[in-house]
XYZ file of C-alpha atoms in Angstrom:
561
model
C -42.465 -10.191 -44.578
C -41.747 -7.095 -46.372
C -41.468 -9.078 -50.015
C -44.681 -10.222 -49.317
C -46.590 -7.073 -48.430
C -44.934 -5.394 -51.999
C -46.547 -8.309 -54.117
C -49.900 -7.813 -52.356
C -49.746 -3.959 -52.949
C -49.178 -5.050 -56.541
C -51.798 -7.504 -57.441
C -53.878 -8.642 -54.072
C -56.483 -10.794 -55.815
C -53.506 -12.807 -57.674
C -51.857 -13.009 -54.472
C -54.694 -14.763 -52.530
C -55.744 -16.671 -55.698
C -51.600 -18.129 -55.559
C -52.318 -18.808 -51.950
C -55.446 -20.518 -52.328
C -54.168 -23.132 -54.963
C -51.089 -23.266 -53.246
C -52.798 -24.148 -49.896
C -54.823 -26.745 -52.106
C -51.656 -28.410 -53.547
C -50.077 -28.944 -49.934
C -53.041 -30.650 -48.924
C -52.937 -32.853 -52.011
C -49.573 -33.784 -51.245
C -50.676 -34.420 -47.362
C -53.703 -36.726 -48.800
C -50.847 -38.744 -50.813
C -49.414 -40.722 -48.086
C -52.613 -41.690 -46.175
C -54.184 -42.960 -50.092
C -50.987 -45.025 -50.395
C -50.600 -46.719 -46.906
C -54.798 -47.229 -46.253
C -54.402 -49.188 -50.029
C -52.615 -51.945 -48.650
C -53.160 -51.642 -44.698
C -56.441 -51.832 -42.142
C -56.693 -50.301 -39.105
C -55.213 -53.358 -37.512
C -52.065 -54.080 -39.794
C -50.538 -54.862 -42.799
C -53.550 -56.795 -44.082
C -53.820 -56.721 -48.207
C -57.405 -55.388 -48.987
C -58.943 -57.622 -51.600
C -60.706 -55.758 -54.161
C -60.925 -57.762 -57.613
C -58.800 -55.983 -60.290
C -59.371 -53.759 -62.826
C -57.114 -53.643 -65.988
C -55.987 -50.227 -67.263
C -54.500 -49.653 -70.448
C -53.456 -53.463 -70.464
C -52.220 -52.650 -67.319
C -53.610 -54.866 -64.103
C -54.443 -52.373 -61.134
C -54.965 -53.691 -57.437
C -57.056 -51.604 -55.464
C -58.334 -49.545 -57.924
C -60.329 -47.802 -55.984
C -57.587 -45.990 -54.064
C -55.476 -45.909 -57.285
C -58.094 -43.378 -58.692
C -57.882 -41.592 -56.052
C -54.251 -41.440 -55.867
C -54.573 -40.420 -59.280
C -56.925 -37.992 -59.367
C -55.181 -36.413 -55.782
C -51.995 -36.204 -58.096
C -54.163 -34.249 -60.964
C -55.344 -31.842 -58.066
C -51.824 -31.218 -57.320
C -50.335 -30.882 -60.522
C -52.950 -28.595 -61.513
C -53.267 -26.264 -58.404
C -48.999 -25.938 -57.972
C -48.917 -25.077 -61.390
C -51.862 -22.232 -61.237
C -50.170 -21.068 -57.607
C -46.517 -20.856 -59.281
C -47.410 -19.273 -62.185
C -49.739 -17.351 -60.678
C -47.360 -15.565 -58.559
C -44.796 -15.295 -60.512
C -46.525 -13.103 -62.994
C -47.272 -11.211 -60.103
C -43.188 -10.855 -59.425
C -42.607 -10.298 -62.908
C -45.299 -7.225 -62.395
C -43.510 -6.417 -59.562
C -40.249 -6.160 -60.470
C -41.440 -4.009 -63.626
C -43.377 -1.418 -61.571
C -40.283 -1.260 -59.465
C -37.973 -0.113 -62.511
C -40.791 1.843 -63.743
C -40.177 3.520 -60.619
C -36.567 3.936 -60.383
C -37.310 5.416 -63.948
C -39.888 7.866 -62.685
C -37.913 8.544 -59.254
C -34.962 9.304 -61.356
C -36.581 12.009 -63.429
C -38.831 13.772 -60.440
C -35.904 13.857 -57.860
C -33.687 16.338 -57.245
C -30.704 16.701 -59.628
C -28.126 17.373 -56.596
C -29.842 14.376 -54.838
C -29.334 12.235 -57.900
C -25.846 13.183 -58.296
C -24.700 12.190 -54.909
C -26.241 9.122 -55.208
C -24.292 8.271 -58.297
C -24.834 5.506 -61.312
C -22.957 2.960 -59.592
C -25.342 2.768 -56.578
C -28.284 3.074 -59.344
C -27.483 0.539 -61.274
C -26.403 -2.136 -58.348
C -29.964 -1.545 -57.228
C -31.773 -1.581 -60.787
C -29.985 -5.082 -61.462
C -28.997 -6.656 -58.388
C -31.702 -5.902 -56.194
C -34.611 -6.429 -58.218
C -33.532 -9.484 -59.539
C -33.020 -10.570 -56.206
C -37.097 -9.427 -55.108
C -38.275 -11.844 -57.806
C -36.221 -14.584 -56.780
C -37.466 -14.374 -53.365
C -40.977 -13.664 -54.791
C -40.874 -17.275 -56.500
C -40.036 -18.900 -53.752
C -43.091 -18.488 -51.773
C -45.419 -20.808 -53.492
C -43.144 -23.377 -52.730
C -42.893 -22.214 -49.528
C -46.469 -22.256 -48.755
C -47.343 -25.570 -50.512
C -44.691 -27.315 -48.462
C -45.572 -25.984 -45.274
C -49.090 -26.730 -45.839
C -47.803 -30.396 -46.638
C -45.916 -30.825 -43.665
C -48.877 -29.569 -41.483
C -51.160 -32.041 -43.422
C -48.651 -34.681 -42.667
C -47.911 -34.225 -38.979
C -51.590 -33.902 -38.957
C -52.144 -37.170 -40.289
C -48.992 -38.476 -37.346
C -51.360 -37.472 -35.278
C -54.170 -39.554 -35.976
C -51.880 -42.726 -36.279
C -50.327 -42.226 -32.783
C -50.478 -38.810 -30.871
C -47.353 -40.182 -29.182
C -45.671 -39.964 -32.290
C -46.927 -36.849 -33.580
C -45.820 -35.366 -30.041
C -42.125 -36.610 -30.734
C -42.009 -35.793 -34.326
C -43.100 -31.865 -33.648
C -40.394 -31.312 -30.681
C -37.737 -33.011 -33.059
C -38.895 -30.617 -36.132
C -39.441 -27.396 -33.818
C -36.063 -27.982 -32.465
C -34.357 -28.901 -35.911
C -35.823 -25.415 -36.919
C -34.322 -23.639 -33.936
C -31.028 -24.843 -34.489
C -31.248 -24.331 -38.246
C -32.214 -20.634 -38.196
C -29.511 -19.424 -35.578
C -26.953 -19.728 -38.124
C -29.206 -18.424 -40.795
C -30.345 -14.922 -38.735
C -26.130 -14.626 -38.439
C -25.792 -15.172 -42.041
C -28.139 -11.884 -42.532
C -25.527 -9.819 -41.403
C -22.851 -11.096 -44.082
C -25.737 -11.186 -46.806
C -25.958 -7.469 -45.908
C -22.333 -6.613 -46.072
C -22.200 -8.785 -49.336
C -25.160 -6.340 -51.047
C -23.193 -3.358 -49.724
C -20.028 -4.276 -51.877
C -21.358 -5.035 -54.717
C -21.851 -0.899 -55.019
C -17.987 -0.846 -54.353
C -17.241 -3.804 -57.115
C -19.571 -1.445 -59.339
C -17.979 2.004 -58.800
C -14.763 -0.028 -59.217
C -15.830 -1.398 -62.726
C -16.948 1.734 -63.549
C -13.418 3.964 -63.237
C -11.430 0.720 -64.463
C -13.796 1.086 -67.773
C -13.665 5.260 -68.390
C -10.686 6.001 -66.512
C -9.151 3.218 -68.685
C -6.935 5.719 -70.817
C -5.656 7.642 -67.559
C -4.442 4.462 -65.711
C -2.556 3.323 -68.824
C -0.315 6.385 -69.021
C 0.637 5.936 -64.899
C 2.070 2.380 -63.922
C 1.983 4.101 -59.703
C -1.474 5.084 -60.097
C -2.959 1.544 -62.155
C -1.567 -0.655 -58.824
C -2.596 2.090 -56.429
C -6.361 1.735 -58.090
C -5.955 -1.705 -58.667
C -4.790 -2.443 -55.241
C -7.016 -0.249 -53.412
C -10.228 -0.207 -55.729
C -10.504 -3.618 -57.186
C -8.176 -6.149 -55.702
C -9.555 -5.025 -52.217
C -12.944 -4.726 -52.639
C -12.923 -7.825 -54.918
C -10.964 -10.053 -51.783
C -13.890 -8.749 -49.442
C -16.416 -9.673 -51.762
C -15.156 -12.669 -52.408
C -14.877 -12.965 -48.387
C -18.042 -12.038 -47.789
C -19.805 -14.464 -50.668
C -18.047 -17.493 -49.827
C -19.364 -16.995 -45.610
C -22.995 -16.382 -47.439
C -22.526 -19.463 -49.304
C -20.730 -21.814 -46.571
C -23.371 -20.631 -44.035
C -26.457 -21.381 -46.082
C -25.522 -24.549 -47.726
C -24.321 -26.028 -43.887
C -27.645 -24.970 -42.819
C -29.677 -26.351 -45.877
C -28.252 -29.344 -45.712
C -28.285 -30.135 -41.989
C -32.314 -29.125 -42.765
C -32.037 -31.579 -45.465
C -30.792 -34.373 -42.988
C -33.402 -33.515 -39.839
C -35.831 -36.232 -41.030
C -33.069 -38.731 -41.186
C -31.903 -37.790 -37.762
C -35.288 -38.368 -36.603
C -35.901 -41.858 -37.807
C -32.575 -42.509 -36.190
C -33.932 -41.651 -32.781
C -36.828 -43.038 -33.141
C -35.939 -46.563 -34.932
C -32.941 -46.611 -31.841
C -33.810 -44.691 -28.692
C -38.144 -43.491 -28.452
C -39.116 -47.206 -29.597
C -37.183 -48.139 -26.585
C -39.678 -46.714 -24.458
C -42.522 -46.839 -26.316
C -44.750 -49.369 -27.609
C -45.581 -48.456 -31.402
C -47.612 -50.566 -33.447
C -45.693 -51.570 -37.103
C -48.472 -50.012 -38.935
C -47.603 -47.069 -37.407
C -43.866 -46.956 -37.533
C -44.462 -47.610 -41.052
C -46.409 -44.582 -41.192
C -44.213 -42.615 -39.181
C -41.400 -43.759 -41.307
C -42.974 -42.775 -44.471
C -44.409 -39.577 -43.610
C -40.994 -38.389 -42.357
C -39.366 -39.028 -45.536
C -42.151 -38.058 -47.635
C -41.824 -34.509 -45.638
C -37.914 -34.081 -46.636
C -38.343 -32.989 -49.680
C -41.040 -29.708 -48.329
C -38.577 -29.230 -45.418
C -35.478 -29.101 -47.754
C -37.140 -26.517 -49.956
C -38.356 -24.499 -47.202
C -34.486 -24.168 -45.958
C -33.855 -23.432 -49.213
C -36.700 -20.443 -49.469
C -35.760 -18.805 -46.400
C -32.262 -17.369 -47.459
C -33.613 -16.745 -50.737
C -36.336 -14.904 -49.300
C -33.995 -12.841 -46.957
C -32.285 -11.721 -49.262
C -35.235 -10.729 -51.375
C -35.827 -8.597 -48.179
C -32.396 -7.057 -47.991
C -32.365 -5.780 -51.359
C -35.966 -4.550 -50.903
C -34.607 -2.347 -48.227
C -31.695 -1.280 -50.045
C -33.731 -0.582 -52.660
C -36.090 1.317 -50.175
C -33.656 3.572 -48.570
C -31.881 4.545 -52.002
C -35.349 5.720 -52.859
C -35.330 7.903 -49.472
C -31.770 9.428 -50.532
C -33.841 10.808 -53.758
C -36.787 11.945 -52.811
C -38.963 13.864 -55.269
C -38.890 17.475 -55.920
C -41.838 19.729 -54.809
C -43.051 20.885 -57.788
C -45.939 20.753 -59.808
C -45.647 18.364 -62.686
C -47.587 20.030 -64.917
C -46.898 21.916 -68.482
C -48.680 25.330 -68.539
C -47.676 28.058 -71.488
C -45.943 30.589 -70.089
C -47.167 34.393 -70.403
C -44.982 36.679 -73.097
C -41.828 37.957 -71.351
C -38.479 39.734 -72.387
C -36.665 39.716 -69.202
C -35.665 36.384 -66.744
C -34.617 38.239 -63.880
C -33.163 36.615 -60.468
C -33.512 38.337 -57.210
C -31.409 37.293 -54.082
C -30.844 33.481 -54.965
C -29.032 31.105 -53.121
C -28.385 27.642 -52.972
C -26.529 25.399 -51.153
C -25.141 21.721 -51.584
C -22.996 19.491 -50.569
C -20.409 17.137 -52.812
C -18.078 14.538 -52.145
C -14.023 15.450 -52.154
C -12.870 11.732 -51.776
C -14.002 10.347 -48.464
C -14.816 13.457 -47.735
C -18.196 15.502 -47.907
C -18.284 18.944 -48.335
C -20.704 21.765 -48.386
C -20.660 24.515 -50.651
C -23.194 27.568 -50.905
C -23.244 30.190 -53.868
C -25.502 33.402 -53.478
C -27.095 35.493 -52.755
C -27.114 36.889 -56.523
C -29.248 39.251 -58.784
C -28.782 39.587 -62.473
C -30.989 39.536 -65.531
C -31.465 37.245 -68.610
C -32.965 39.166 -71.781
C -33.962 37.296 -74.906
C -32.312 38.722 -78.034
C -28.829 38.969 -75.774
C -25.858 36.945 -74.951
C -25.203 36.365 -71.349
C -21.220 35.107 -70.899
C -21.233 33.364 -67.221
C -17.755 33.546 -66.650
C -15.089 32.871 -63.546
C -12.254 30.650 -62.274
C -12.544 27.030 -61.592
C -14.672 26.385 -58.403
C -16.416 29.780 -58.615
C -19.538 28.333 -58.957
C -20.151 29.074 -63.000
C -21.677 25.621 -63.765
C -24.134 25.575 -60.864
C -25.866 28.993 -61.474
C -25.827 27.821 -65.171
C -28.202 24.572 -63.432
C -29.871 27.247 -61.068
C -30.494 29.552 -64.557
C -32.137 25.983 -66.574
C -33.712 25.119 -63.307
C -32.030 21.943 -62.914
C -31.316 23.061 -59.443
C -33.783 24.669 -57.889
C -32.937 27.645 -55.442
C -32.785 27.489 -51.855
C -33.756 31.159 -51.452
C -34.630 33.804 -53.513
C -36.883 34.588 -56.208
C -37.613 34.366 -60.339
C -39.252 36.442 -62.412
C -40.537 36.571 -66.041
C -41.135 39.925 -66.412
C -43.460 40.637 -63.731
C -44.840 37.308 -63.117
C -43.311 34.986 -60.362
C -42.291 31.518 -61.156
C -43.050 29.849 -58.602
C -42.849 25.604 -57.488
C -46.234 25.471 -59.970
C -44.561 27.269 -62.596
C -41.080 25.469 -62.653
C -41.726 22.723 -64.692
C -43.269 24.828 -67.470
C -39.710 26.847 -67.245
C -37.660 24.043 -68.196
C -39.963 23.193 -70.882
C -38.426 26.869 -72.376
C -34.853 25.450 -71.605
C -32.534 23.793 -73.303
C -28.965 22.985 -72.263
C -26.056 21.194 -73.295
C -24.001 20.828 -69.976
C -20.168 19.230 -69.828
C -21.298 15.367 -69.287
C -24.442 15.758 -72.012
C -26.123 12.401 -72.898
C -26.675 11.585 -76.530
C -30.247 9.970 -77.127
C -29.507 7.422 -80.248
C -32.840 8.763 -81.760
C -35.030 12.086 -81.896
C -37.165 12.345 -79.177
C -40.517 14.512 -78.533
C -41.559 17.387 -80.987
C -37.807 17.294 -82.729
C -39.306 13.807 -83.848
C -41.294 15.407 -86.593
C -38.294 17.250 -87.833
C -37.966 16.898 -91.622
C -34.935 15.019 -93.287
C -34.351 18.378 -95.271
C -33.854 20.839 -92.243
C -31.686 18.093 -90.400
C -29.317 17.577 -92.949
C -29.214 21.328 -93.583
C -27.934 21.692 -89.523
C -25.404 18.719 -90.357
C -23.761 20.829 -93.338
C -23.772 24.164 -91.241
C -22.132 21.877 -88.225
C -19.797 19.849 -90.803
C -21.148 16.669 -89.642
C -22.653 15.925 -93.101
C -19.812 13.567 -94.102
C -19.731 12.076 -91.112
C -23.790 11.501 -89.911
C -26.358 10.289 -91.864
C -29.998 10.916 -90.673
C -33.050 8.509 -91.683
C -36.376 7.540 -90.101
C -35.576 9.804 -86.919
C -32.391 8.356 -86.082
C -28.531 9.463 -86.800
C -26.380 6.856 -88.126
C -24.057 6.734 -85.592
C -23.195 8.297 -82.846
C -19.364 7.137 -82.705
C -18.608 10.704 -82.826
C -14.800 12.435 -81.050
C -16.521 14.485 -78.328
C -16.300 17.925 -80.176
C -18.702 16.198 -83.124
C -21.132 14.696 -80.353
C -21.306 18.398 -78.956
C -22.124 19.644 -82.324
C -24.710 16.916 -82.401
C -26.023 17.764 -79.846
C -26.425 21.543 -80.834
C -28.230 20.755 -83.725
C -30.686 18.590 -81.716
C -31.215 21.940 -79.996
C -31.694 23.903 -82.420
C -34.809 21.639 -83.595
C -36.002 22.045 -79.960
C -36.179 25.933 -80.803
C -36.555 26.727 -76.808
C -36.492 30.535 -75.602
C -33.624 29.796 -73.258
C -30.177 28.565 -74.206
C -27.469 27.292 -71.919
C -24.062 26.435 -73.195
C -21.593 25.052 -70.093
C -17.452 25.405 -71.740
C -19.534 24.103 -74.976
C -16.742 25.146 -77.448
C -13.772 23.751 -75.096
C -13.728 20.580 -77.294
C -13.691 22.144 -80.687
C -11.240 23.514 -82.995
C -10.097 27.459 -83.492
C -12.117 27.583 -86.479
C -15.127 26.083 -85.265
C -15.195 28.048 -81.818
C -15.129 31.181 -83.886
C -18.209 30.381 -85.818
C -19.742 28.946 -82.891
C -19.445 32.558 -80.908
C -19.773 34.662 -83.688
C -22.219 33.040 -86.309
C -23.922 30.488 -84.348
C -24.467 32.615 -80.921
C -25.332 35.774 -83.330
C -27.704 34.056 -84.862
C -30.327 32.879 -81.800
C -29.362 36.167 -80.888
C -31.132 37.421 -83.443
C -33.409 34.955 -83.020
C -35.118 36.536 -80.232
C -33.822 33.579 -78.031
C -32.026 34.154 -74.233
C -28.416 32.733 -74.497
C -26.504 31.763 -71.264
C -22.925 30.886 -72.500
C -20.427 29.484 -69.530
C -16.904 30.125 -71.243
C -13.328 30.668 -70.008
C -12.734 31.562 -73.748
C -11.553 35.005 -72.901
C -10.454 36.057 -76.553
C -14.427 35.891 -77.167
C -15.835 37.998 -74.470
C -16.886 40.383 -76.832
C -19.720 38.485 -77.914
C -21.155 39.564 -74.372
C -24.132 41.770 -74.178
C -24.068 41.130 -70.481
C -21.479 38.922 -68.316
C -22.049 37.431 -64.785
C -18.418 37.483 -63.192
C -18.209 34.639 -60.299
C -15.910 33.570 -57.660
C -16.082 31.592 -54.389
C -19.755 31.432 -55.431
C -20.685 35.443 -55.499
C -20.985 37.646 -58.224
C -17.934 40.108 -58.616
C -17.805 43.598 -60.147
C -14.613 43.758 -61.007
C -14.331 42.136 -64.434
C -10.875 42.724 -65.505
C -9.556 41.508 -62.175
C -10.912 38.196 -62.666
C -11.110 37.568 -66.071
C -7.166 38.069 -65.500
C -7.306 35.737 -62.730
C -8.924 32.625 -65.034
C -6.951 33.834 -67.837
């Protein structure tokens, strides 16, 4: 059982500890029945046992002897289920937090390109479906334990009334089992299909919600979405769902009828030809519906529990789509340079075109990055500008090729100190609603300085390391997040169509003011810009198309013009 091998990687000791007490509660429950039936029977009958009573409480108890006991077994069990449930479920609850701690960590150590194929949808069906599904399954196996060790006390104590009996009562339950998991192993496959949609229903939500303002202005293209996006995927879900649900609750409940079924042909056909004591068809009787309750919640358990393993997998193989990058994870201060300079890189990715997946491949390129000078990464659409700007911050890392600071290599042990010199604000930048690292010691002063030079000053308020809002139009949310750069003060700067949202006026002091000045800085700016009327900022500009570095400038720059 793969849900339980994940909660005894997480806590082993709390795992056996839940087993023990649970084991210890199922036999309490098994002692139960024998306590009640030996108080008012002898091994001959139905004989009362005379013991003189006790009074309790003003309360007259007969038998008193086995009512301590019954009360004390009861103690045991209260006691021991409690400790095994809560037991393991703070194990789940650990569980299901090292599991988002690890989408967390996954999600920052994979691959950027691996990440992006993957997409948020998928992410975020797994972060809240799936786990929440593992700790439901995780808190069903106390119960599942504790009534399988009750029914194995039980038949155990069958046995010892009549071997006959217990002989009977085992082939009925065995084959009630059989018949009860054949539909449940086919309901897997629908459970399955089911976790696989709700990624569609997901990606659905999720273009309904930011595509909102394009399928207003189209009537042909809301029903087309609608139709194809929603309505369908929402009719198979549905579909799907309602199969899970007929499927288990037939099952469950024909589990929840098996004892019934077997008094039935015992009480009309085995007695028949069998000659059975009433002491023990009393017993038999009683244990068999004293054991519907364990069997009913161990029908329950088991589709609760597959699905716990379903979304474990899911979760599992979305983990294998991002695996980690190669890279050391350590920080190590980089040696003085001047120069970033690329030598034959190439890299090569793939990206889905609707249903379609296609590959794409930019290279093999050399060019140099100087601090003190503006770089202008320019090109038409599709020539690749945006993904050497992510090869230049090291987002992507290169298939091929080489990079050099000066004259020293950077190498897979030397990458993560790189992007610890980078900072980049790329087309679908992410707003954090606070400061975060060393721009959280920035003083009040110097941030509301940047929010006058940026005009956000009337706008953005900044106290106790937060900005007041961040309800910004998307040209003021860029210029938010240059000033968080700025505080960063990194050697390398990377600007992807940063001034396509903003106003004449404010792209003109953004190239000429803004860029001058971490020019003059000392810092290394990267600027990806179809801003043509600005080129003359350029100390140095990387021409692309079709993913290769041109040498005719005026051609293109014509050409994206």
């Amino acid at each position: 059982m793969k849900i339980f091998n994940i909660l005894i990687g997480t806590a082993p000791f709390k795992v056996f500890m839940s087993l023990l007490f649970g084991t210890l509660a199922g036999i309490g429950y098994a002692f139960l029945i024998p306590v009640v039936l030996n108080s008012f029977t002898d091994n001959t009958g139905f004989e009362t046992l005379q013991q003189a009573p006790k009074y309790f409480l003003g309360f007259e108890v007969g038998n008193y002897k086995f009512a301590a006991l019954f009360a004390f077994s009861c103690l045991i069990i209260l006691a021991t289920r409690t400790l095994s449930q809560l037991t393991l479920l703070h194990v789940a609850i650990d569980t299901a937090s090292q599991l988002r701690l690890k989408y967390y960590y996954i999600i920052v150590k994979s691959r950027l390109s691996n990440l992006e194929n993957v997409g948020s949808s998928r992410l975020l069906a797994s972060f809240t479906s799936d786990v929440k599904a593992i700790v439901a399954g995780s808190m069903m196996l106390p119960e599942l334990l504790i009534s399988t060790v009750t029914i194995f006390g039980m038949m155990g104590y069958l046995w010892y009334v009549n071997s006959e009996i217990f002989t009977f009562i085992c082939g009925a339950i065995l084959f009630g089992c059989v018949t009860f998991m054949i539909p449940i192993l086919l309901g897997i496959n629908f459970i399955v299909k089911t976790r696989d949609k709700v990624d569609e229903l997901l990606e659905g939500v999720r273009g309904n919600t930011y595509g909102v303002k394009e399928l207003k202005l189209c009537h042909a293209k809301r029903e087309d979405y609608f139709e194809n996006s929603l309505i369908k995927v929402e009719k198979d879900y549905r579909f799907l769902n309602k199969a899970v649900v007929t499927i288990v609750r037939c099952a469950t409940n024909y589990g929840d009828m098996m004892s019934f079924f077997i008094i039935g042909f015992m009480a009309f056909v085995f007695l028949n030809f069998n000659s059975v004591g009433q002491g023990e068809i009393l017993a038999s009787i009683m244990v068999l519906l004293y054991v519907t309750g364990p069997i009913s919640i161990i029908m329950m358990a088991i589709p609760e529990i597959n699905t716990a393993n379903v979304s474990l997998k899911k979760a599992e193989s979305l983990f294998d789509e991002m695996p980690l990058e190669d890279i050391s994870q350590d920080v190590k201060p980089l040696p003085t340079w001047q120069t970033m300079r690329f030598k034959a890189i190439s890299y090569q990715y793939s990206a889905k075109e609707g249903n379609e997946t296609k590959n794409f491949s930019i290279g093999p390129l050399d060019f140099e990055i100087n601090k003190g000078e503006i770089t202008l990464v320019v090109g038409g659409n599709g020539s690749g500008k945006s993904t050497l700007a992510k090869l230049i911050s090291s987002h992507y890392l290169a298939d091929s090729g080489q990079i050099f600071l000066d004259n020293h290599e950077i190498d897979r042990d030397w990458i993560n100190s790189l992007r610890n010199e980078v900072t980049a604000i790329y087309t679908d930048f992410y707003l954090f609603e606070r400061l975060l690292g060393t721009t959280k010691s920035a003083d009040k002063e110097t941030v509301e300085h940047f929010l006058k030079v940026l005009k956000l000053d009337h706008i953005v308020d900044f106290e106790n390391g937060r900005f007041s809002t961040l309800d910004l139009s998307d040209g003021q949310r860029k210029r938010l997040a240059l000033l968080i750069s700025f505080l960063e003060d990194k050697q390398i700067y990377v600007f992807d169509e940063w001034a396509a949202d903003q106003d004449p006026e404010f792209k003109k002091i953004f190239y000429y003011e803004i860029l001058a000045n971490l020019k003059h800085k000392g810092k290394a700016v990267v600027v990806v810009s179809h801003d043509e009327r600005f080129f003359d900022v350029a100390d140095h500009m990387i021409v692309m198309e079709r993913g290769k570095r041109i040498s005719d400038v005026k051609k293109i720059t014509e050409k994206a013009s």
